[in-house]
Coordinates of C-alpha atoms in Angstrom, one line a residue:
X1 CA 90.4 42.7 115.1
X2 CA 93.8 42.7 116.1
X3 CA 95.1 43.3 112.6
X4 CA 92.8 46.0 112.1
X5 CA 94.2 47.6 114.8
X6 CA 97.8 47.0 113.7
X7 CA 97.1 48.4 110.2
X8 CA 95.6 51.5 111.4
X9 CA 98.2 52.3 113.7
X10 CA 100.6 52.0 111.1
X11 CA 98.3 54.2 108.6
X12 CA 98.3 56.5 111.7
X13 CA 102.1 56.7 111.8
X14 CA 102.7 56.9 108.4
X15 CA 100.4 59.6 107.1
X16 CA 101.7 61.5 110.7
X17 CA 105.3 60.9 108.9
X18 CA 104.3 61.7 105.4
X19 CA 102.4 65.0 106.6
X20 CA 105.7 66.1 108.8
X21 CA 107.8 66.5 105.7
X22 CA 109.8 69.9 106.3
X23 CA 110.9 70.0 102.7
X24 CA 108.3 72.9 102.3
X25 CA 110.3 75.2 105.3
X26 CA 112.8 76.2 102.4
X27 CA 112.5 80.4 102.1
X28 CA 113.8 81.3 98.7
X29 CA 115.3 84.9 98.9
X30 CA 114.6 87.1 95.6
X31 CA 115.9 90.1 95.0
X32 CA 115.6 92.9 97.2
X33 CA 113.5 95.3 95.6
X34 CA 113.1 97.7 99.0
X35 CA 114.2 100.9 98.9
X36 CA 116.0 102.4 101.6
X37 CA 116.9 106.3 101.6
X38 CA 120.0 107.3 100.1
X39 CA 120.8 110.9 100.6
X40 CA 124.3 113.0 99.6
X41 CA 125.2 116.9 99.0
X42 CA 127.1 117.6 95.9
X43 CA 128.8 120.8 94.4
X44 CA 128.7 120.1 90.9
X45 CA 131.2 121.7 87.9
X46 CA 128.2 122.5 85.5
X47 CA 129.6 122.0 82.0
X48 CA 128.3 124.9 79.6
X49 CA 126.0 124.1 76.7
X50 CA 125.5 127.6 75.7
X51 CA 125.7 131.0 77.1
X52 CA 122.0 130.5 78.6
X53 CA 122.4 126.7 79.6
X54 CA 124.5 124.9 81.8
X55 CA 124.2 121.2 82.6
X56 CA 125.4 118.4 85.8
X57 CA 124.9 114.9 84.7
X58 CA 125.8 112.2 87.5
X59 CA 125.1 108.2 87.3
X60 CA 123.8 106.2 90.0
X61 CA 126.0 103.5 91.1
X62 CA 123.4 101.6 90.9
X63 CA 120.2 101.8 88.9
X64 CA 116.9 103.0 90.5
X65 CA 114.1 100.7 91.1
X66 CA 110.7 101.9 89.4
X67 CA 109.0 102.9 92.3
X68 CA 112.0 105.5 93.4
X69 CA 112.2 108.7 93.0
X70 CA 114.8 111.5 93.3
X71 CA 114.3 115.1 94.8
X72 CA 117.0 117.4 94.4
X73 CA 117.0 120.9 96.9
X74 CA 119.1 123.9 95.9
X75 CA 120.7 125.5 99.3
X76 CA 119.8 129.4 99.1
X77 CA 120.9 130.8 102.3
X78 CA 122.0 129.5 105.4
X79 CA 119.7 130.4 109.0
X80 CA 122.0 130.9 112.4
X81 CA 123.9 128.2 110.6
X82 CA 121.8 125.7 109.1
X83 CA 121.3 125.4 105.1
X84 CA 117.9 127.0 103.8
X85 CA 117.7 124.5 101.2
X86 CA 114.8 124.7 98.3
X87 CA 113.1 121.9 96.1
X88 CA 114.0 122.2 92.9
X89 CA 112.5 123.4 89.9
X90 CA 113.6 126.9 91.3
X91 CA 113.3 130.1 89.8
X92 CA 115.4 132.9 90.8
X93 CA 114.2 136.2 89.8
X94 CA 117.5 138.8 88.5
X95 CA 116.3 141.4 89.3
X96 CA 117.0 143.8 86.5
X97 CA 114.5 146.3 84.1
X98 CA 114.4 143.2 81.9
X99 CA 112.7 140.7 84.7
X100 CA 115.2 138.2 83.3
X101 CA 115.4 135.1 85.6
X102 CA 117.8 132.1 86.0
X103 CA 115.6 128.3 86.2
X104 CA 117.2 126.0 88.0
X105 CA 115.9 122.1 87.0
X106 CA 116.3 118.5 87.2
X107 CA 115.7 115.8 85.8
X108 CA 115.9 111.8 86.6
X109 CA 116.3 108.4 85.3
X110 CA 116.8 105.1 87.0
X111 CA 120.2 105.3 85.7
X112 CA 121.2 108.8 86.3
X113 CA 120.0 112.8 87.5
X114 CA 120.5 115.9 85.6
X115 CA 120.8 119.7 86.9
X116 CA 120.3 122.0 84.1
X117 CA 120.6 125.8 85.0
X118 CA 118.7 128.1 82.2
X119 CA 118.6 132.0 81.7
X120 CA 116.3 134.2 79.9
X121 CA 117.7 134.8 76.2
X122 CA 119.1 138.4 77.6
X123 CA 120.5 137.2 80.9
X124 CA 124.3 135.5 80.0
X125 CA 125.0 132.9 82.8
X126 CA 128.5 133.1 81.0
X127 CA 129.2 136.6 82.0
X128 CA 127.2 136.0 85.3
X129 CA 129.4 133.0 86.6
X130 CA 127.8 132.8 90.7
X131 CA 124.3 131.8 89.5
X132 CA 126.1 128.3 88.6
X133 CA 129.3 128.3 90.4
X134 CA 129.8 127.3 94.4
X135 CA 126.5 125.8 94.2
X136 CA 125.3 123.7 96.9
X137 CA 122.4 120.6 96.1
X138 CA 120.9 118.0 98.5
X139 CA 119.9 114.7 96.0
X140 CA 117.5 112.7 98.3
X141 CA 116.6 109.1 96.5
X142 CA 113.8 107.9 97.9
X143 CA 111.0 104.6 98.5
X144 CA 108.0 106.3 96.3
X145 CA 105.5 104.0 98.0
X146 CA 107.2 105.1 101.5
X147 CA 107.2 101.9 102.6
X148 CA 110.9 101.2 102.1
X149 CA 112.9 99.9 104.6
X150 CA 114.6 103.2 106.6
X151 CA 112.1 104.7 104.1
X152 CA 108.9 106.4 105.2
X153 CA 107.8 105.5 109.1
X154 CA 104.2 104.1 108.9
X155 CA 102.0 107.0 109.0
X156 CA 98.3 106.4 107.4
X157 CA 96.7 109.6 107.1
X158 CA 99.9 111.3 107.1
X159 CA 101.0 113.8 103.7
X160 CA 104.8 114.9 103.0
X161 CA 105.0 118.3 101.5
X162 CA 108.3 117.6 99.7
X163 CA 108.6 121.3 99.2
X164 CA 109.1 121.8 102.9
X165 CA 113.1 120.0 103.3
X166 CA 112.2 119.6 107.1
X167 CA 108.7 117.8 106.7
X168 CA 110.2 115.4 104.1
X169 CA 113.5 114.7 106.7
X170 CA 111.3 114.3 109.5
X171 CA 108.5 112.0 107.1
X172 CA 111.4 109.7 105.7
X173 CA 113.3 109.4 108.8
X174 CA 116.7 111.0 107.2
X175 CA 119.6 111.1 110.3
X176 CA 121.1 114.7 108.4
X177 CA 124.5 113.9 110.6
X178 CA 125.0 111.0 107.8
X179 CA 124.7 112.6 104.8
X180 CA 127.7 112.6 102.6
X181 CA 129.1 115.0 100.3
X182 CA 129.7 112.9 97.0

């Protein structure tokens, strides 16, 4: 009986030993696919393309993941000081007998974002220089899931209207006193 005893206890101890193995505690950190908000004003030198097209082109310093996505907001007027920006595509209406107007659009890759500035065939952005020059632009990159780290706070329930700049601050959590001019 004794040796019963004896080999159970050691079965006890051994299986308690083999079973406390902390080889499995190891974390292996991937690559950081979270997004968090990145968010810079620019004043871009458009390059002409034609008299009714002129183009900004900018990289990324580093490439986007799939689920980000860029917004870029035109700044239209100021308010007691503050920046009236807008959410591009923007059209801006000339005002002349011809209705001409001037579209203001962007585009994005993970790579890079493009501002392209387009006139009606009859309206010259050439000979009409401050519908592209001393032009101010907010890019916001941001977590498309919301769910990014600094990205979106946790609101179920809750919808952005990313054509309203101060709902889509105030939904991201953007601190404005950081932004950079790039």
């Amino acid at each position: 009986m004794k040796k019963i005893l004896l080999f159970l206890f050691l079965g006890a101890v051994g299986f308690t030993a083999y079973s406390c193995d902390n080889s499995d505690d190891t974390v292996v950190q991937g690559t950081d696919y979270d997004t968090i908000n990145q968010s810079f004003d620019i004043s871009p030198s458009f390059t002409k393309v034609d008299d009714n097209l002129y183009r900004w082109t900018d990289d990324f310093n580093s490439p986007l993941v799939q689920s980000d996505m860029v917004l870029i907001y035109m700044q239209v007027g100021t308010d007691g000081g503050s920046p009236i920006w807008k959410l591009l595509p923007y059209t801006r209406y000339v005002g002349n007998a011809n209705n001409d107007a001037v579209d203001y659009i962007y585009e994005f890759s993970k790579l890079a974002a493009t501002i392209n500035i387009n006139s009606t065939a009859a309206f010259s952005l050439t000979a009409n220089p401050s519908y592209y020059q001393n032009k101010n632009f907010r890019v916001l990159i941001l977590p498309a899931n919301g769910t990014g780290t600094g990205g979106a706070k946790a609101a179920k329930g809750n919808v952005v209207d990313y054509n309203d700049y101060k709902s889509v601050i105030k939904y991201y959590n953007i601190d404005e006193s950081k932004i950079k001019t790039k």
